[in-house]
Coordinates of C-alpha atoms and ligand atoms in Angstrom, one line a residue:
M1 CA 28.2 -34.1 1.7
N2 CA 24.8 -33.2 3.3
D3 CA 22.3 -33.6 0.5
K4 CA 20.0 -30.9 1.9
K5 CA 21.1 -27.7 -0.1
I6 CA 21.1 -24.7 2.0
W7 CA 19.8 -21.8 -0.7
L8 CA 20.8 -18.0 -0.8
S9 CA 17.3 -16.8 -0.5
S10 CA 14.4 -19.2 -0.6
P11 CA 10.4 -18.8 -0.7
H12 CA 9.2 -19.2 3.0
L13 CA 5.5 -20.2 2.7
E14 CA 3.5 -20.6 5.9
G15 CA -0.1 -21.8 5.1
N16 CA -2.5 -19.1 4.8
E17 CA -1.4 -18.5 1.0
Q18 CA -3.3 -21.4 0.2
K19 CA -6.2 -20.1 1.7
Y20 CA -6.5 -17.3 -0.5
V21 CA -5.4 -19.1 -3.8
Q22 CA -8.3 -21.7 -2.8
E23 CA -10.7 -18.7 -2.7
A24 CA -9.7 -17.8 -6.2
F25 CA -10.4 -21.2 -7.3
D26 CA -13.4 -21.4 -5.6
T27 CA -15.0 -18.3 -7.0
N28 CA -13.5 -19.1 -10.5
W29 CA -11.4 -15.5 -10.4
I30 CA -8.3 -17.1 -11.5
S31 CA -7.2 -14.2 -14.0
S32 CA -6.8 -10.7 -14.1
E33 CA -9.4 -9.5 -11.8
G34 CA -10.6 -10.6 -8.2
S35 CA -10.6 -10.2 -4.5
N36 CA -7.1 -11.1 -3.9
L37 CA -5.9 -8.5 -6.2
V38 CA -7.9 -6.0 -4.6
G39 CA -6.8 -7.4 -1.2
L40 CA -3.2 -7.3 -2.0
E41 CA -3.2 -4.0 -3.1
N42 CA -5.1 -2.5 0.0
D43 CA -2.6 -4.6 2.4
L44 CA 0.4 -2.9 1.0
Q45 CA -1.3 0.7 0.7
N46 CA -2.0 0.3 4.3
Y47 CA 1.6 -1.2 5.1
L48 CA 3.5 1.4 3.1
G49 CA 1.0 4.4 4.3
Q50 CA 2.3 8.0 2.6
N51 CA -1.3 7.7 0.8
C52 CA 0.5 5.7 -2.1
F53 CA -1.5 3.6 -4.5
V54 CA -0.5 0.4 -5.4
G55 CA -1.2 -1.8 -8.9
A56 CA -0.2 -5.4 -8.9
L57 CA 1.9 -6.4 -11.9
S58 CA 3.5 -9.5 -13.4
S59 CA 7.0 -8.7 -12.0
G60 CA 9.3 -6.1 -10.6
T61 CA 10.7 -5.6 -14.1
A62 CA 7.3 -5.1 -15.5
A63 CA 7.0 -2.3 -12.9
I64 CA 10.2 -0.7 -13.8
H65 CA 9.2 -1.0 -17.4
L66 CA 5.8 0.9 -17.1
G67 CA 7.2 3.3 -14.3
L68 CA 9.7 4.4 -17.0
I69 CA 6.9 5.0 -19.4
L70 CA 4.7 6.8 -16.8
L71 CA 7.5 9.2 -16.2
G72 CA 8.0 10.0 -19.8
V73 CA 10.9 7.9 -21.2
K74 CA 10.9 7.8 -24.8
A75 CA 13.7 6.3 -27.3
G76 CA 16.6 8.2 -27.3
D77 CA 16.2 9.7 -24.0
E78 CA 19.1 8.9 -21.2
V79 CA 18.3 7.4 -17.9
I80 CA 20.4 7.4 -15.0
C81 CA 20.8 4.0 -13.4
Q82 CA 22.9 2.6 -10.1
S83 CA 25.6 0.5 -11.8
M84 CA 25.8 -2.3 -8.9
T85 CA 22.3 -3.8 -9.0
F86 CA 20.4 -6.6 -10.7
S87 CA 20.5 -6.5 -14.4
A88 CA 16.6 -5.9 -14.1
S89 CA 16.9 -2.3 -12.9
A90 CA 18.6 -1.4 -16.2
N91 CA 16.9 -3.8 -18.8
P92 CA 13.8 -1.7 -19.2
I93 CA 15.8 1.2 -20.4
L94 CA 16.7 -0.8 -23.3
Y95 CA 13.3 -2.3 -23.9
L96 CA 12.2 1.6 -24.6
G97 CA 15.2 2.4 -26.9
A98 CA 16.6 4.5 -24.4
T99 CA 20.3 4.9 -23.1
P100 CA 21.6 3.9 -19.7
V101 CA 24.0 6.3 -17.9
F102 CA 25.6 4.3 -15.0
I103 CA 26.8 5.5 -11.8
D104 CA 29.1 4.1 -9.1
S105 CA 28.1 3.2 -5.6
E106 CA 29.4 4.7 -2.3
L107 CA 31.0 2.7 0.5
D108 CA 28.2 3.5 3.3
T109 CA 25.0 1.9 1.4
W110 CA 26.7 0.4 -1.6
N111 CA 23.9 2.5 -3.5
L112 CA 24.1 5.6 -5.9
C113 CA 27.2 7.9 -5.0
P114 CA 25.7 11.3 -4.7
K115 CA 28.8 13.0 -6.1
A116 CA 29.1 10.7 -8.9
L117 CA 25.5 11.3 -9.4
E118 CA 25.7 15.1 -9.6
E119 CA 29.0 15.0 -11.8
A120 CA 27.2 12.6 -14.2
V121 CA 23.7 15.2 -14.4
L122 CA 26.1 18.3 -14.9
D123 CA 28.1 16.5 -17.8
R124 CA 24.8 14.9 -19.5
M125 CA 23.4 18.6 -19.3
A126 CA 26.5 20.2 -20.7
K127 CA 26.3 17.7 -23.7
G128 CA 22.8 18.8 -24.2
R129 CA 21.4 15.3 -22.9
K130 CA 19.6 15.9 -19.4
P131 CA 18.6 12.6 -18.1
K132 CA 15.0 11.6 -18.0
V133 CA 15.0 9.6 -15.0
I134 CA 16.9 8.5 -12.0
I135 CA 16.8 4.9 -11.2
A136 CA 18.0 4.7 -7.4
V137 CA 18.0 0.9 -5.7
H138 CA 18.1 0.1 -2.1
L139 CA 20.8 -2.7 -2.8
Y140 CA 20.4 -5.9 -0.3
G141 CA 17.6 -4.1 1.7
V142 CA 19.9 -1.2 2.6
P143 CA 18.2 2.4 1.9
Y144 CA 20.3 4.7 -0.3
K145 CA 21.2 8.1 0.8
I146 CA 17.6 9.3 0.6
E147 CA 18.1 13.0 1.2
E148 CA 21.1 13.6 -0.8
I149 CA 19.6 11.8 -3.7
R150 CA 16.5 13.7 -3.6
E151 CA 18.0 17.1 -3.2
I152 CA 20.0 16.5 -6.5
A153 CA 16.9 15.2 -8.0
D154 CA 14.8 18.0 -7.0
K155 CA 17.8 20.7 -7.9
Y156 CA 18.0 19.5 -11.6
E157 CA 14.1 18.5 -11.7
I158 CA 14.6 14.7 -12.5
P159 CA 12.4 12.3 -11.1
I160 CA 13.2 9.3 -9.2
L161 CA 12.2 5.6 -10.0
E162 CA 12.9 3.9 -6.6
D163 CA 13.9 0.2 -7.3
S164 CA 12.9 -1.2 -3.9
A165 CA 12.5 -4.6 -5.4
E166 CA 14.8 -5.8 -2.5
A167 CA 13.8 -3.6 0.2
I168 CA 10.1 -4.5 1.4
G169 CA 10.1 -3.7 5.1
S170 CA 13.1 -1.6 5.1
H171 CA 12.5 2.2 6.2
Y172 CA 14.1 5.4 6.6
K173 CA 13.0 8.0 9.5
G174 CA 9.9 5.6 9.7
Q175 CA 9.1 6.0 6.2
Q176 CA 8.6 2.8 4.2
C177 CA 11.2 1.9 1.2
G178 CA 9.0 2.2 -1.8
T179 CA 7.5 5.4 -1.1
F180 CA 10.5 7.8 -1.7
G181 CA 10.5 8.0 -5.4
D182 CA 8.1 9.6 -7.6
I183 CA 7.4 6.3 -8.6
G184 CA 8.6 3.0 -6.5
I185 CA 8.4 -0.8 -7.2
L186 CA 8.6 -3.9 -5.3
S187 CA 9.2 -7.5 -6.5
F188 CA 7.9 -10.5 -5.2
N189 CA 10.0 -13.0 -7.4
G190 CA 10.7 -16.2 -5.3
N191 CA 13.8 -15.0 -3.8
K192 CA 12.7 -11.8 -2.3
V193 CA 11.5 -11.2 1.2
I194 CA 8.2 -12.1 0.3
T195 CA 6.7 -13.9 -2.9
T196 CA 3.9 -14.3 -4.9
S197 CA 5.7 -17.0 -7.0
G198 CA 6.6 -14.3 -9.5
G199 CA 5.2 -10.9 -9.4
G200 CA 5.6 -7.2 -8.5
V201 CA 3.8 -3.9 -7.8
I202 CA 4.1 -0.3 -9.1
I203 CA 3.5 2.3 -6.3
T204 CA 2.6 5.7 -7.4
K205 CA 1.6 9.0 -5.7
N206 CA -1.8 9.6 -6.9
K207 CA -4.8 7.4 -8.4
E208 CA -4.7 8.3 -12.0
L209 CA -0.8 7.0 -12.5
K210 CA -2.0 3.7 -10.9
D211 CA -5.2 3.6 -13.3
K212 CA -2.7 4.5 -16.2
A213 CA -0.3 1.8 -15.1
L214 CA -3.0 -0.8 -15.0
F215 CA -4.3 0.4 -18.5
L216 CA -1.2 -0.4 -19.9
A217 CA -0.8 -3.5 -18.2
T218 CA -3.9 -4.7 -19.4
Q219 CA -3.3 -4.0 -23.2
S220 CA -4.3 -0.5 -23.2
R221 CA -7.9 -1.0 -24.1
D222 CA -9.8 2.0 -24.9
E223 CA -13.4 2.5 -23.9
A224 CA -15.4 0.8 -26.9
P225 CA -17.3 -2.3 -27.2
H226 CA -14.8 -3.8 -29.8
Y227 CA -11.2 -4.0 -28.8
Q228 CA -9.9 -0.4 -29.6
H229 CA -6.4 0.8 -29.1
S230 CA -4.5 4.2 -29.2
E231 CA -1.5 3.5 -27.2
I232 CA 0.9 0.3 -27.1
G233 CA -0.3 -2.2 -24.6
Y234 CA 1.5 -4.7 -22.4
N235 CA 0.3 -8.2 -20.6
Y236 CA 1.8 -7.2 -17.2
R237 CA -1.2 -7.5 -14.7
M238 CA -0.7 -10.0 -11.8
S239 CA -3.2 -13.0 -11.7
N240 CA -5.5 -12.9 -8.8
V241 CA -4.2 -16.6 -8.0
C242 CA -0.6 -15.3 -7.6
A243 CA -2.2 -12.2 -5.4
G244 CA -3.9 -14.8 -3.0
I245 CA -0.2 -16.1 -2.4
G246 CA 0.5 -12.6 -1.8
R247 CA -2.3 -11.9 0.8
G248 CA -0.9 -14.9 2.8
Q249 CA 2.6 -13.6 2.6
M250 CA 1.7 -10.0 3.8
E251 CA 0.4 -11.6 7.0
V252 CA 4.0 -13.2 7.8
L253 CA 6.0 -9.9 6.4
E254 CA 7.1 -8.5 9.7
P255 CA 8.1 -11.9 11.4
H256 CA 10.0 -12.7 8.1
V257 CA 12.0 -9.3 8.0
T258 CA 12.7 -10.4 11.7
L259 CA 14.1 -13.7 10.7
R260 CA 16.2 -12.2 7.9
R261 CA 17.5 -9.6 10.5
K262 CA 18.3 -12.7 12.8
M263 CA 20.3 -14.3 10.0
H264 CA 22.4 -10.9 9.8
D265 CA 23.0 -11.1 13.7
F266 CA 24.1 -14.8 13.3
Y267 CA 26.6 -13.9 10.7
V268 CA 27.8 -10.4 12.9
D269 CA 28.7 -12.7 15.7
L270 CA 30.2 -15.5 13.3
F271 CA 32.5 -13.2 12.0
K272 CA 33.4 -11.0 14.7
E273 CA 36.5 -12.9 15.7
V274 CA 37.5 -13.1 12.1
P275 CA 40.0 -10.3 10.9
G276 CA 39.5 -9.1 7.1
I277 CA 35.9 -10.0 7.3
T278 CA 33.5 -7.4 8.0
V279 CA 29.6 -7.9 7.4
F280 CA 27.7 -5.1 5.6
K281 CA 25.4 -3.0 7.7
T282 CA 24.0 0.1 7.8
T283 CA 25.9 2.8 9.7
N284 CA 23.1 5.4 9.9
E285 CA 20.7 5.0 12.5
D286 CA 17.9 6.6 10.6
C287 CA 18.2 3.6 8.4
F288 CA 16.5 0.2 9.0
S289 CA 17.0 -2.6 6.7
N290 CA 15.3 -5.9 6.3
Y291 CA 18.9 -7.2 5.2
W292 CA 17.2 -9.1 2.5
L293 CA 20.8 -10.9 2.0
S294 CA 23.7 -10.7 4.5
C295 CA 26.8 -9.8 2.9
I296 CA 30.3 -9.9 3.9
M297 CA 33.8 -8.1 2.6
V298 CA 36.8 -10.1 2.4
E299 CA 39.9 -8.7 2.4
P300 CA 42.9 -11.4 1.5
Q301 CA 45.8 -9.5 2.7
L302 CA 44.1 -9.4 6.3
T303 CA 42.7 -13.2 6.1
N304 CA 46.2 -15.0 4.8
G305 CA 45.1 -15.0 1.4
I306 CA 41.7 -16.4 1.7
D307 CA 39.5 -14.5 -0.9
R308 CA 35.9 -14.6 -1.5
E309 CA 36.1 -17.0 -3.9
T310 CA 38.0 -19.4 -1.1
V311 CA 34.9 -18.7 1.0
R312 CA 32.4 -19.6 -1.5
L313 CA 34.0 -22.7 -2.6
A314 CA 34.5 -24.0 0.9
L315 CA 30.7 -23.5 1.5
E316 CA 30.0 -25.0 -2.0
G317 CA 31.7 -28.1 -1.0
E318 CA 29.1 -28.5 2.0
N319 CA 26.2 -27.8 -0.2
I320 CA 25.5 -24.3 0.6
E321 CA 25.0 -21.4 -1.6
S322 CA 26.6 -18.3 -1.7
R323 CA 27.0 -15.7 -4.6
P324 CA 29.5 -12.8 -5.3
L325 CA 27.5 -9.3 -5.0
W326 CA 26.0 -8.1 -8.1
K327 CA 28.2 -7.7 -10.9
P328 CA 28.2 -3.8 -12.0
M329 CA 26.4 -3.1 -14.9
H330 CA 29.0 -1.1 -16.5
L331 CA 31.1 -4.2 -16.6
Q332 CA 28.5 -6.4 -18.1
P333 CA 28.9 -7.3 -21.7
I334 CA 25.2 -6.0 -23.0
F335 CA 26.0 -2.7 -20.8
E336 CA 29.8 -1.7 -21.1
K337 CA 29.3 0.6 -24.1
Y338 CA 27.2 3.0 -22.3
P339 CA 28.5 6.3 -20.3
Y340 CA 29.7 5.4 -16.7
Y341 CA 30.6 7.8 -13.8
G342 CA 32.6 6.9 -10.7
N343 CA 35.6 5.9 -9.1
K344 CA 35.5 1.9 -9.2
V345 CA 34.0 1.4 -5.7
S346 CA 31.5 -1.1 -7.4
E347 CA 34.3 -3.0 -8.9
T348 CA 36.1 -3.4 -5.5
L349 CA 32.8 -4.4 -3.6
F350 CA 32.2 -6.6 -6.6
E351 CA 35.7 -8.2 -6.2
K352 CA 35.6 -8.7 -2.5
G353 CA 32.0 -9.1 -1.7
L354 CA 29.9 -12.1 -0.7
C355 CA 26.1 -12.6 -0.4
L356 CA 25.4 -15.4 2.5
P357 CA 22.5 -17.6 2.9
S358 CA 19.8 -15.4 4.2
S359 CA 16.3 -17.0 4.0
S360 CA 13.8 -16.4 6.7
N361 CA 13.3 -20.4 7.1
L362 CA 16.9 -21.4 8.1
T363 CA 17.1 -23.8 10.9
D364 CA 19.3 -23.8 13.9
E365 CA 20.9 -27.0 12.1
D366 CA 21.4 -25.0 8.8
R367 CA 23.1 -22.2 10.9
A368 CA 25.5 -24.9 12.7
R369 CA 26.4 -26.1 9.1
I370 CA 27.4 -22.8 7.9
S371 CA 29.5 -21.9 11.1
E372 CA 31.2 -25.3 11.0
V373 CA 32.6 -24.6 7.5
I374 CA 33.8 -21.0 8.4
I375 CA 35.4 -22.1 11.5
R376 CA 37.0 -24.8 9.8
L377 CA 38.3 -22.3 6.9
F378 CA 39.8 -20.0 9.2
Q379 CA 41.4 -22.3 11.7
H380 CA 43.6 -23.8 8.7
K381 CA 44.6 -20.6 7.6
Ligands
LIG1 C1 14.6 -8.7 -8.3 C2 14.9 -7.3 -8.9 C3 14.3 -6.6 -9.7 C4 13.2 -7.5 -10.7 O1 12.2 -8.0 -10.0 P1 11.6 -9.4 -10.6 O2 10.2 -9.5 -10.0 O3 12.3 -10.5 -10.5 O4 11.1 -9.1 -12.0 C5 14.7 -5.6 -10.0 N1 15.5 -4.8 -9.5 C6 16.3 -5.5 -8.3 C7 17.0 -4.7 -7.5 C8 16.1 -6.7 -8.0 O5 16.7 -7.7 -7.1

């Protein structure tokens, strides 16, 4: 077996990151303040446009937690969340003692199904439990049904928390993902399109909300010479060292998105002659996806019984990582007791879907190794 592992999604540093990190060391600003934090926030504000305000935090999960607080979620409230997502979209609902209500996916974008969403809102309202927030996710970098979801949110006056953790660089009608929600978030975890080693940001529509987020993120210290607190605080600020990595990564964001999209093109080409396998892609020309992860659907009745697990194990046998899609939250032991609305679309996606190596630093040699496994598997069917 080749001893170089091909990862699903690995960090891809280019060099300038260290220059900014060195600057933090040289000036001794290695904690929760400094020019890298200001620089990263400004870079993102310029990149995202829409007069948005960006606050740098310790993770995307922290950003979702603070976002829910800013949108007024309290213990006992209900919060709607896409079921097919990473658990970090939903965990902060429980941090706050609120109740998640899970919604199924639709087949075009694999994101919130507008029909199931409206059905859920109406049913919760009929039970006297109007949801406080809708958490909408751009799964694998593919924008959710922006206009349909916004229409429902506005009709029932429920704010959207836009989980854009996987979608920096994706856009809809030219507007960047992360700017569609009442509050948005990005993640810079090591496996995302760009990284700060670990980190994330909150995106707000006004400076007051950003300032409030950073106040909460730095232990909610009131104005006073001593430490005075009238609200619960959190230790969620990004460090100026991590922000330095982020500044370097912002310089290569566009080329890295192009490289992820090239991986997607590679899979479209690789599977074009394979019946029963489709590469997931956007069908709406207003949507531009960063294709954070390239995913396939495997239909065993069309592949002579080869299912997604067979494909996964064949790749694993050659030291190549792949992974089933996110297991829907309403099927997770920790979340299965909460309400769920939908038609089991996400169950089918989970059963048949597989994420393939998608890093921006994969080489021709890596791609040749992946091709070889796939070609061998489907020749022997
Ligand atoms: C990665 C991710 C998060 C959490 O981000 P962290 O920075 O790892 O805390 C949240 N939601 C989704 C959909 C993610 O993929």
